[in-house]
CSV table of C-alpha atoms in Angstrom, one decimal:
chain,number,residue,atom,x,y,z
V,1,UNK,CA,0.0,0.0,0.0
V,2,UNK,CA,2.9,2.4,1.2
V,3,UNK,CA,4.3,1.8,-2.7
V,4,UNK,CA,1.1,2.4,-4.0
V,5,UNK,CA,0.4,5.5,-2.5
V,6,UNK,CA,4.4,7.0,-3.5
V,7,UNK,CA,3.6,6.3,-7.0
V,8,UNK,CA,0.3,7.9,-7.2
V,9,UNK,CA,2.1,10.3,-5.2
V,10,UNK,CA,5.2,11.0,-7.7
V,11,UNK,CA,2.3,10.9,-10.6
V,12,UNK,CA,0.3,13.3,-9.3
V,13,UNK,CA,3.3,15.5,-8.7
V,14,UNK,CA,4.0,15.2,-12.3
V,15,UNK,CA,0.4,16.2,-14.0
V,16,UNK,CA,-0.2,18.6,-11.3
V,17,UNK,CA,1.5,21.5,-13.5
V,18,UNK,CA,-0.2,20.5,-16.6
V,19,UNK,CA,-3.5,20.3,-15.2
V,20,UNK,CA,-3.4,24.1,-13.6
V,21,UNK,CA,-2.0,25.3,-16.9
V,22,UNK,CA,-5.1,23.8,-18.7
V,23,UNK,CA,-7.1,25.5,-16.7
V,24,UNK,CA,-5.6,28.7,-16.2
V,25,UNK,CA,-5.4,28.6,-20.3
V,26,UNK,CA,-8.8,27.6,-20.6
V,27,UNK,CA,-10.7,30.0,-18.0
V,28,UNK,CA,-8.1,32.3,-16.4
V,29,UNK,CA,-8.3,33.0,-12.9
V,30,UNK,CA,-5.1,31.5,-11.7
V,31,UNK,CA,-5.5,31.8,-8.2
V,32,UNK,CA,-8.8,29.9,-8.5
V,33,UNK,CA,-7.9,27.5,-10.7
V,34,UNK,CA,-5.5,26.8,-8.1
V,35,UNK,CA,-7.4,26.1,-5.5
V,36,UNK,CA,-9.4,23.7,-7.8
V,37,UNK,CA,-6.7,21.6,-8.9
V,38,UNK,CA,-5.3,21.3,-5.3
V,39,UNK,CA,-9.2,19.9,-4.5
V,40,UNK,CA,-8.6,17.6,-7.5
V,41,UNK,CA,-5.3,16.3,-6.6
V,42,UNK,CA,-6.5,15.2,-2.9
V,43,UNK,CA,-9.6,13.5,-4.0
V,44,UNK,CA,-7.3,11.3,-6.5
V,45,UNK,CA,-4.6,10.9,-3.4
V,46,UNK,CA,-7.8,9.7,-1.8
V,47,UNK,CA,-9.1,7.6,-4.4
V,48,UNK,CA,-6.7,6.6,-6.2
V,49,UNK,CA,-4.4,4.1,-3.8
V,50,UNK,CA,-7.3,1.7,-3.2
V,51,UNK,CA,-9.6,2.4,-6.3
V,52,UNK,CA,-6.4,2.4,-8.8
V,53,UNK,CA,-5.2,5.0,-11.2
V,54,UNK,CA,-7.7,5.8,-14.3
V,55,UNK,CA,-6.7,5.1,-17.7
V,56,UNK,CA,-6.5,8.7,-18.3
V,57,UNK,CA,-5.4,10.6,-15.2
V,58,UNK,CA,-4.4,13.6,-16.3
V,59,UNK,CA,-8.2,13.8,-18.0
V,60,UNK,CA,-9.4,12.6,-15.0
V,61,UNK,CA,-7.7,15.5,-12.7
V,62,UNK,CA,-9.1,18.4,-15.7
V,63,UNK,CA,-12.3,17.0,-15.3
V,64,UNK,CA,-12.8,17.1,-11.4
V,65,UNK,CA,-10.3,20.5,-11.2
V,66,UNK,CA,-12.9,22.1,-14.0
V,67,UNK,CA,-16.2,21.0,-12.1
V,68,UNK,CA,-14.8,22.0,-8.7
V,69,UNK,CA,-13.8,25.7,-10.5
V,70,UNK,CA,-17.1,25.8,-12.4
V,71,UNK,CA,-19.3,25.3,-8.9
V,72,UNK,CA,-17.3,27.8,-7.4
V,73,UNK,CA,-17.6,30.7,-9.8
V,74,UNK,CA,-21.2,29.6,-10.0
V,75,UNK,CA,-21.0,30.4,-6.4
V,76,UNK,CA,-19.6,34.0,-7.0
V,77,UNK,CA,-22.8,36.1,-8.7
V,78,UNK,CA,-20.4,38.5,-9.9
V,79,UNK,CA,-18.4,36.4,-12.1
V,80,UNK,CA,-21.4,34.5,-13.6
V,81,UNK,CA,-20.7,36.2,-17.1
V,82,UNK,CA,-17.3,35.0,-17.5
V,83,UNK,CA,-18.3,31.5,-16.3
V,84,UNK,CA,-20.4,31.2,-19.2
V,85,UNK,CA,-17.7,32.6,-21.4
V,86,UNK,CA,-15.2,30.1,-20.1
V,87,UNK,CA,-17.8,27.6,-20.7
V,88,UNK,CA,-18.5,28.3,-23.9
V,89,UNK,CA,-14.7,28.0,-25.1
V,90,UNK,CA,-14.1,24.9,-22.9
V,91,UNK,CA,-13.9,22.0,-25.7
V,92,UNK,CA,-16.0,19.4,-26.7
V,93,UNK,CA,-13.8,16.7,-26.3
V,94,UNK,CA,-12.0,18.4,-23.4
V,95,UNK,CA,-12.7,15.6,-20.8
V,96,UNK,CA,-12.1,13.2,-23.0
V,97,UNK,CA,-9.3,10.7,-23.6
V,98,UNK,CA,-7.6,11.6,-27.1
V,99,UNK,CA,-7.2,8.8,-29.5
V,100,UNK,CA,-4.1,5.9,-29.2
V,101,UNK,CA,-0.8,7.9,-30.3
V,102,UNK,CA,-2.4,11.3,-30.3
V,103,UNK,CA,-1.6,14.4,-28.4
V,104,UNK,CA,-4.8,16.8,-27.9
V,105,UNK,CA,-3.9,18.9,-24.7
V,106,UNK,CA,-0.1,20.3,-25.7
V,107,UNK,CA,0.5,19.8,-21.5
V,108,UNK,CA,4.1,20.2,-21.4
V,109,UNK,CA,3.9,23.7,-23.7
V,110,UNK,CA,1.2,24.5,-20.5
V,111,UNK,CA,3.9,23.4,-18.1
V,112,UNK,CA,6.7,26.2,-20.1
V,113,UNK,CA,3.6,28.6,-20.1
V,114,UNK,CA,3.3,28.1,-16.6
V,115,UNK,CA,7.1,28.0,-15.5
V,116,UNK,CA,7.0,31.5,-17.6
V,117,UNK,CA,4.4,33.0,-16.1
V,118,UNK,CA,5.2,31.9,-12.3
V,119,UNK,CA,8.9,33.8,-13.2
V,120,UNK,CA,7.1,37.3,-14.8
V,121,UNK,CA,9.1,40.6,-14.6
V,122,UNK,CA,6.9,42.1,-12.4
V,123,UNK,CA,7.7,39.1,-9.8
V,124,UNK,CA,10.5,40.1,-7.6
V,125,UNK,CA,13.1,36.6,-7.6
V,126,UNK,CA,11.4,35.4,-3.6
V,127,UNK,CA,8.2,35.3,-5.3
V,128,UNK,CA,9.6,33.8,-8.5
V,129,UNK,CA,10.8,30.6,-6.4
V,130,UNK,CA,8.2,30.5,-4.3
V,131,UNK,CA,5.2,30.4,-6.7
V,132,UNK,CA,7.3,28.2,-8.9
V,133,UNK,CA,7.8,26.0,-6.2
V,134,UNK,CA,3.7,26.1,-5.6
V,135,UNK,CA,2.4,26.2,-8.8
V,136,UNK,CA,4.7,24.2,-10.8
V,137,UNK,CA,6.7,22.2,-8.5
V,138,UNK,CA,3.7,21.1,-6.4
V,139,UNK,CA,4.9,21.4,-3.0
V,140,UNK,CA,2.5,22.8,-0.1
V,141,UNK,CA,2.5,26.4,1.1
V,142,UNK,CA,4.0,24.8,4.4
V,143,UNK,CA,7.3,22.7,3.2
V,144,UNK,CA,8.1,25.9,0.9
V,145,UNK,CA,8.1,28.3,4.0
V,146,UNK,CA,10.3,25.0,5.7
V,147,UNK,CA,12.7,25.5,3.3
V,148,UNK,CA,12.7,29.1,3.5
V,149,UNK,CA,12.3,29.6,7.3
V,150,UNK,CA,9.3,31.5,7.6
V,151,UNK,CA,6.2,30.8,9.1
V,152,UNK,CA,3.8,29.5,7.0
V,153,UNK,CA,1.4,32.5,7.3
V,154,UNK,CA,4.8,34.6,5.6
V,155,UNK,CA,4.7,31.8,2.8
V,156,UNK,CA,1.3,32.0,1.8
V,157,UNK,CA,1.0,35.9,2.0
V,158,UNK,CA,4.0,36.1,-0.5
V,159,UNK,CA,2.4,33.5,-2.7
V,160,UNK,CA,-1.0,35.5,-2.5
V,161,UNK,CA,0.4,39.0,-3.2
V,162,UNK,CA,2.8,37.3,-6.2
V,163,UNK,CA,-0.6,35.9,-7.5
V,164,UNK,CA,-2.6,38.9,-7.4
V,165,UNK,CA,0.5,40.4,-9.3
V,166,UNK,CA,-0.2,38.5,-12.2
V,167,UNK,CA,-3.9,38.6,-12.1
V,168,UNK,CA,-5.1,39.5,-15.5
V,169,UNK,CA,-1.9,38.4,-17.4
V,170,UNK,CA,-2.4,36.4,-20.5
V,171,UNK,CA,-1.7,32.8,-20.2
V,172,UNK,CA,0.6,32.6,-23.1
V,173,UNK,CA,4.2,32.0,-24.0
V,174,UNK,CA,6.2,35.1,-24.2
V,175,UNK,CA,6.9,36.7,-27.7
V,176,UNK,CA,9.5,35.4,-29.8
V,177,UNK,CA,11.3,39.0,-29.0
V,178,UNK,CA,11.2,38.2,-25.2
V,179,UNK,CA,11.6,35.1,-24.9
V,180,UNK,CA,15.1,34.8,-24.7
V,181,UNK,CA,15.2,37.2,-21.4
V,182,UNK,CA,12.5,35.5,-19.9
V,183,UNK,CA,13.5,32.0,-20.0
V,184,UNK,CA,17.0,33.2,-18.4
V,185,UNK,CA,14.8,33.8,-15.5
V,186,UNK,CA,13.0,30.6,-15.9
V,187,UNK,CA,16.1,28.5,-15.6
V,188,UNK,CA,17.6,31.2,-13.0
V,189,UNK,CA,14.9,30.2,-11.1
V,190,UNK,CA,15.4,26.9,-11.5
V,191,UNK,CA,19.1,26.7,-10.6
V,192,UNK,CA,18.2,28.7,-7.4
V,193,UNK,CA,15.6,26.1,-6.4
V,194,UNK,CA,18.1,23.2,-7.2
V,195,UNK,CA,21.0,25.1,-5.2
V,196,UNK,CA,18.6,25.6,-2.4
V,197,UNK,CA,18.1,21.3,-2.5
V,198,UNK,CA,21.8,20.6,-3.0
V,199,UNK,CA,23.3,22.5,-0.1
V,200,UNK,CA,20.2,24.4,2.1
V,201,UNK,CA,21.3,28.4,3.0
V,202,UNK,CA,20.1,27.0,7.0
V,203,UNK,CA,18.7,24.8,8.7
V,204,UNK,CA,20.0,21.4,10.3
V,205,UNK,CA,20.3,19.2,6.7
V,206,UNK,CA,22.5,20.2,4.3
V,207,UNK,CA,20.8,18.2,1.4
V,208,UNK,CA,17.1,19.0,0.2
V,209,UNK,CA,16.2,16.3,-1.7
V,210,UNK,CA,13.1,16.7,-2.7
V,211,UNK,CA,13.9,20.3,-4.2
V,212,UNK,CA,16.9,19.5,-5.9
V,213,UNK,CA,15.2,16.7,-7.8
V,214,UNK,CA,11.9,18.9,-8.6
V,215,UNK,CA,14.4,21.3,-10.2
V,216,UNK,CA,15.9,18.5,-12.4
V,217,UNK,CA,12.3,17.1,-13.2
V,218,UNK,CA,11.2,20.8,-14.1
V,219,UNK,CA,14.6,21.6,-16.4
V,220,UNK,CA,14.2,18.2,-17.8
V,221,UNK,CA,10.1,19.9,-19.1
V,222,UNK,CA,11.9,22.5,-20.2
V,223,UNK,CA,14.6,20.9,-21.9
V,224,UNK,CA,11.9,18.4,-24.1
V,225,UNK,CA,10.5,21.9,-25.2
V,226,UNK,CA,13.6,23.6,-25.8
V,227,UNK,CA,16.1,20.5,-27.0
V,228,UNK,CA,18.6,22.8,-28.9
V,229,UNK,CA,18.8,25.4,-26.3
V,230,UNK,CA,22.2,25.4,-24.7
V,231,UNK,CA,21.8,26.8,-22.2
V,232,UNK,CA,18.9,24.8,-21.4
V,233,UNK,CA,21.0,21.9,-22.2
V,234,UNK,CA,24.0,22.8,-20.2
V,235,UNK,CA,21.5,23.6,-17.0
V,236,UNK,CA,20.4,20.5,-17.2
V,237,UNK,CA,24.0,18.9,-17.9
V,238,UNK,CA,24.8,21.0,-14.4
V,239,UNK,CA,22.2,19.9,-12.1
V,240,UNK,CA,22.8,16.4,-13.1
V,241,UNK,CA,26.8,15.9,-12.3
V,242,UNK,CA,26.5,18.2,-9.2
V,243,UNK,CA,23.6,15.8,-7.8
V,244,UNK,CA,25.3,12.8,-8.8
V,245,UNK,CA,27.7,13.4,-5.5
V,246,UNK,CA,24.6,14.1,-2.9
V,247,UNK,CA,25.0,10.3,-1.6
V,248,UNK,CA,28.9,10.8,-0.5
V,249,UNK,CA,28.3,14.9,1.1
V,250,UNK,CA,27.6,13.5,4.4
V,251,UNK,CA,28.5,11.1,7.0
V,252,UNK,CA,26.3,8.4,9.1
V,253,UNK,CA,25.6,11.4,11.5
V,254,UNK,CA,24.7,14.0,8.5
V,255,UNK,CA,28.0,15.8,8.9
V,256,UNK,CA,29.4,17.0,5.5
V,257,UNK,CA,32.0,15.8,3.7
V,258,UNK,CA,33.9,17.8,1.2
V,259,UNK,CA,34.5,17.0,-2.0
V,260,UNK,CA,38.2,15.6,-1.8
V,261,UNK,CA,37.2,13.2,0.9
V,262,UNK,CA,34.1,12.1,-0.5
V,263,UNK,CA,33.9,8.0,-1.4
V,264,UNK,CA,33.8,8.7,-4.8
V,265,UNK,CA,32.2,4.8,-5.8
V,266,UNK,CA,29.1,6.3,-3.9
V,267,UNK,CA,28.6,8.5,-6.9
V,268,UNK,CA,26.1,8.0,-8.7
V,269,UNK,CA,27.6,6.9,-12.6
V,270,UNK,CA,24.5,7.1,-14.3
V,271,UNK,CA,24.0,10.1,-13.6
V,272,UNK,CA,27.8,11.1,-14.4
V,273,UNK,CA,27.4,10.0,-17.5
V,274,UNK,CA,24.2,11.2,-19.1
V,275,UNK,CA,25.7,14.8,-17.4
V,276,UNK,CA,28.7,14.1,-19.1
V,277,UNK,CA,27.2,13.4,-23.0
V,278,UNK,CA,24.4,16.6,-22.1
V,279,UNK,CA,27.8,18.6,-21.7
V,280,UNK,CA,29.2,17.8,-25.1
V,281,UNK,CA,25.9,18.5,-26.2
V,282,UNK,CA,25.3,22.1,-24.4
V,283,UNK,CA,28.7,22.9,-26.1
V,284,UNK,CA,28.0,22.1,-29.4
V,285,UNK,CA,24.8,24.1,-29.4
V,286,UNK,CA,26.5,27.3,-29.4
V,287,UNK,CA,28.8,29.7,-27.7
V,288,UNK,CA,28.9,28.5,-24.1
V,289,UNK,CA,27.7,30.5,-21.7
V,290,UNK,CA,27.8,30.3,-17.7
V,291,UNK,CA,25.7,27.0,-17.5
V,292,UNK,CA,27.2,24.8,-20.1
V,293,UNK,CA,31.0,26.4,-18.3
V,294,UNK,CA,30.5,25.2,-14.9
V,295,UNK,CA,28.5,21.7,-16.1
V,296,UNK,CA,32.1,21.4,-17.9
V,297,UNK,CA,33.6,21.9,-14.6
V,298,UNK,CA,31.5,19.6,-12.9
V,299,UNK,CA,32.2,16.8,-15.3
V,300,UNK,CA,36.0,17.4,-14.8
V,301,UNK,CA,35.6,17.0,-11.0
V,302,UNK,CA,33.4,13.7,-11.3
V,303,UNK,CA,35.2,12.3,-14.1
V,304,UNK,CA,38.0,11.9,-11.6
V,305,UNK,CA,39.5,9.2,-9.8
V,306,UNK,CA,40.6,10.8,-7.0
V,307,UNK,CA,41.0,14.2,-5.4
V,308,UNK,CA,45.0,14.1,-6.6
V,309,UNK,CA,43.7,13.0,-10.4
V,310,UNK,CA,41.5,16.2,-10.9
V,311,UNK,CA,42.8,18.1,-13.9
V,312,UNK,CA,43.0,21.7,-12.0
V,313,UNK,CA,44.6,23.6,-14.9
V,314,UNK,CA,42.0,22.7,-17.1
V,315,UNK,CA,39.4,23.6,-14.6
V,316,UNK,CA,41.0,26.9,-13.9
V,317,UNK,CA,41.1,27.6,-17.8
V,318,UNK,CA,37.1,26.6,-17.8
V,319,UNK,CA,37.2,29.2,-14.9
V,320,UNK,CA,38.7,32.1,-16.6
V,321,UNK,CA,36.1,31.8,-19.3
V,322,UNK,CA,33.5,32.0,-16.9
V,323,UNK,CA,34.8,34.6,-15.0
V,324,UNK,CA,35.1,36.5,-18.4
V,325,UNK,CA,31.9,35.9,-20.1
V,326,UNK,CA,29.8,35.8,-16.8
V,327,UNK,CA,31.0,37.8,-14.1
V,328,UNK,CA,29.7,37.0,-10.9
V,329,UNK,CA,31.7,37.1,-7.3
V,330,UNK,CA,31.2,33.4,-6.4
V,331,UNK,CA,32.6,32.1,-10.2
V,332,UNK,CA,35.3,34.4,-9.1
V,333,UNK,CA,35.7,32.3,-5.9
V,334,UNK,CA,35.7,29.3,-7.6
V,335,UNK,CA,38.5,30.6,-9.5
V,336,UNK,CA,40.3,31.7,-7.0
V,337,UNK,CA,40.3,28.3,-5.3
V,338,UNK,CA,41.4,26.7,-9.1
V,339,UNK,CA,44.3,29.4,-8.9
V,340,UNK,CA,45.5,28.1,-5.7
V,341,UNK,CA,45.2,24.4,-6.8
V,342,UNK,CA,47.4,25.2,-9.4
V,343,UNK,CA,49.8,28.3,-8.5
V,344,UNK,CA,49.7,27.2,-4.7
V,345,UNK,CA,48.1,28.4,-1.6
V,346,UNK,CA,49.8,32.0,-1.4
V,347,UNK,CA,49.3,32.7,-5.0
V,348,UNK,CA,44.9,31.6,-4.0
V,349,UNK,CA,45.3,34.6,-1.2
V,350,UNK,CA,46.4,36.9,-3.4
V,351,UNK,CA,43.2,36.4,-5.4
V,352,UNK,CA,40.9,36.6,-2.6
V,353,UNK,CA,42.3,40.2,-1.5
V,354,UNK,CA,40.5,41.5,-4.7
V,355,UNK,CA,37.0,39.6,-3.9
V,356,UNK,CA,36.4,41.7,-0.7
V,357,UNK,CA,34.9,44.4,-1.8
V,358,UNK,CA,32.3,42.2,-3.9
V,359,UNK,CA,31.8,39.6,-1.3
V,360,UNK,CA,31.5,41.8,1.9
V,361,UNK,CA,32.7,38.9,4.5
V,362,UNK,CA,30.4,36.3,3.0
V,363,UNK,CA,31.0,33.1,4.8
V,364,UNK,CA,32.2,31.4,2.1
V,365,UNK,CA,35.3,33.7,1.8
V,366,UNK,CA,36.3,33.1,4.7
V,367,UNK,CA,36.1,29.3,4.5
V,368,UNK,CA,38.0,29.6,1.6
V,369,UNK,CA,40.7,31.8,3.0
V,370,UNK,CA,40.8,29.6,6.4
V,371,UNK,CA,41.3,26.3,3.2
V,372,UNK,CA,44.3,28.1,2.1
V,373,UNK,CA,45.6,29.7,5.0
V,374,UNK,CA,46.2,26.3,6.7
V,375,UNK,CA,47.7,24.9,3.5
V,376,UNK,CA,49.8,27.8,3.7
V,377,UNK,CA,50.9,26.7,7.2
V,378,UNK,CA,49.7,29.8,9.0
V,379,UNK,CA,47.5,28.3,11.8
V,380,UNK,CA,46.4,31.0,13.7
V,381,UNK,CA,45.1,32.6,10.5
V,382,UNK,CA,43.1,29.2,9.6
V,383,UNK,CA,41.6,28.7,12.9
V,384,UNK,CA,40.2,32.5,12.9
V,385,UNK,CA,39.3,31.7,9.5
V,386,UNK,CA,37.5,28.7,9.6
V,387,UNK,CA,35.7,30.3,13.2
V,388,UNK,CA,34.4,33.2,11.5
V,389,UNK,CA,33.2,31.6,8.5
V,390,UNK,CA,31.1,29.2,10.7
V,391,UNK,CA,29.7,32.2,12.6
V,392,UNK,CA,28.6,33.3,9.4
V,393,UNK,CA,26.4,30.4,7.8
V,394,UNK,CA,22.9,30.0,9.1
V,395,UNK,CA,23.5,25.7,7.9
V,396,UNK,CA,24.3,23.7,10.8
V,397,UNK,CA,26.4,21.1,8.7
V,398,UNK,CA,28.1,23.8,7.4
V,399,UNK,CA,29.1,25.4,10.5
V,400,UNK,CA,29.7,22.1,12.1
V,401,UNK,CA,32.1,21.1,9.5
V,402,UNK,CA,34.0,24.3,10.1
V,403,UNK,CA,33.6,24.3,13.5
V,404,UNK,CA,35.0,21.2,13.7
V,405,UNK,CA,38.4,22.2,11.2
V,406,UNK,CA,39.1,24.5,13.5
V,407,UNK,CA,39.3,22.2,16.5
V,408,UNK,CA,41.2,19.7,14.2
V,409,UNK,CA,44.2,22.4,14.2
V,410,UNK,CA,47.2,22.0,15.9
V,411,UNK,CA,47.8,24.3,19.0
């Protein structure tokens, strides 16, 4: 029963986006339509484990999600015009299954649709994630403000005033001439969701799971959309080599374990591999931008045996292409840690003294600088180091694990 209910739970997971962009496309009112399709999708979790899955689910879900939206703006006196509207361009065969080997509803261009319109310009990036996550990835109002460490009541405020944001927009892909921009915040948005699984900003795990495998399932719908996108491609290529190491990040008591002293043959090759062929892909589709550069880098790092095998000088020439073609302060960090790999630990200091005007005592500096100070063989400097960076993450893992290098230092 327990398998049962995971699998009508992954599937309803799945058609959950599709089914709010058919009705959103259909009849508007996103934050309604909502609200339907959440009523939908816990009478089939109800249903479904003992009564078994219908032949057409994703049918099935429209069909109770449209009735359950239909008695409600019956409810609402005001809105009985447009229900009649919306009911007059509902479809025919819209409950219906299509015929064997046809594709009536075009659900995964409603899942881009969707992806594009949770990520609109007039969203600022909290509410981007956070209606993404809602909307799109399916998770509850409650496990997104978990993960960001609000109350609930925070949560579904933000996810309230981000709807009402986009009341009235046009459920539509964006223009030819804007899509390019927008779908750089579409898979922004998606990398910051995956990031946020990988290694969670605070909290007591370091690893989100369940996030960081929504935001491969979601860049994997936009990728079948977009299959000669690069960057799409290279996203993709990214999220897949980086998550391939999530088994070996942390010990039997949830400590973390960084990447040179990780059991590499708990990595997961599968993964590694189709990362690995998406790279060569991402880099044939055209010149490669920030994605398809540090899925490269990834690929380096798992394709080797050993901490002592990993080809730094190439990783550090990947680096300076990134650093060139997409400037941001934590590539730059990256870098600097590639420098010292290659040009030794002093050489790696020298590059962080230019980083601290951008990085203003981010945490992460200083974990870096504590790294090289102690391979430098200044211990005093390390310890400080490695103390203040662990003041300065809100992740308990994290701070443990630099708590803890500290203490490892010789008096």
């Amino acid at each position: 029963m327990l398998k049962r209910t995971t699998e009508v739970e992954d599937l309803l997971r799945r058609h959950a986006p599709q089914v709010l962009g058919a009705l959103v496309r259909r009849y508007g009112h996103f934050g309604a339509a909502e609200d339907a399709v959440q009523e939908a999708l816990l009478a089939a979790a109800r249903q479904w484990p003992d009564q078994g899955v219908p032949d057409n689910p994703r049918g099935w879900l429209i069909k109770v999600a449209s009735r359950r939206l239909v008695d409600q703006l019956r409810a609402d006196d005001a809105r009985r015009r447009r229900e009649e509207e919306a009911a007059l361009l509902t479809p025919r065969d819209a409950f219906t299954a299509p015929p064997p080997g046809e594709g009536r509803a075009p659900s995964d261009d409603d899942t881009l649709t969707l992806l594009f319109l949770c990520c609109h310009p007039l969203l600022g990036p909290p509410a981007q994630v956070a209606l993404t996550l809602r909307a799109v990835g399916g998770l509850t109002t409650a496990e997104i403000a978990r993960a960001h460490l609000v109350p609930e009541a925070t949560m579904a405020q933000r996810i309230s005033r981000a709807k009402a944001k986009i009341k009235g927009v046009s459920f539509l892909p964006p223009r030819p001439e804007n899509r390019d921009g927008r779908l750089a915040v579409v898979l922004q948005v998606l990398y910051l969701i995956f990031n946020e699984g990988y290694t969670a900003t605070s909290g007591e795990a370091l690893h989100r799971a369940d996030l960081a495998r929504e935001a491969i399932r979601l860049t994997r719908a936009v990728r079948r959309l977009l299959p000669a996108d690069g960057a799409v491609t290279g996203l993709l290529a990214l999220m897949l080599l980086t998550e391939a190491r999530s088994a070996a990040r942390t010990g039997p008591h949830g400590e973390l374990i960084p990447l040179d002293e990780q059991d590499r043959t708990r990595w997961d090759r599968a993964a590694i591999a189709e990362g690995t062929a998406l790279v060569e892909e991402a880099l044939s589709q055209g010149p490669a931008g920030a994605y398809q550069l540090q899925a490269a880098i990834a690929a380096l790092h798992d394709e080797a045996a050993d901490g002592g095998s990993t080809d730094w000088p190439q990783i550090l020439a990947l680096y300076d292409l990134l650093v060139r073609r997409a400037p941001e302060p934590m590539a730059e960090l990256g870098r600097a840690v590639a420098f010292a790999m290659v040009h030794g630990p002093l050489a790696g200091l020298g590059e962080l003294t230019a980083l601290e005007d951008r990085l203003k005592g981010h945490y992460r500096l200083h974990a870096v600088r504590a790294h090289l100070l102690e391979k430098a063989g200044d211990i005093e400097g390390a310890r400080a180091a490695y103390r203040l960076a662990a003041r300065g993450t809100l992740s308990r893992p994290e701070a443990h694990y630099l708590q803890t290098r500290a203490a490892r230092l010789p008096s």
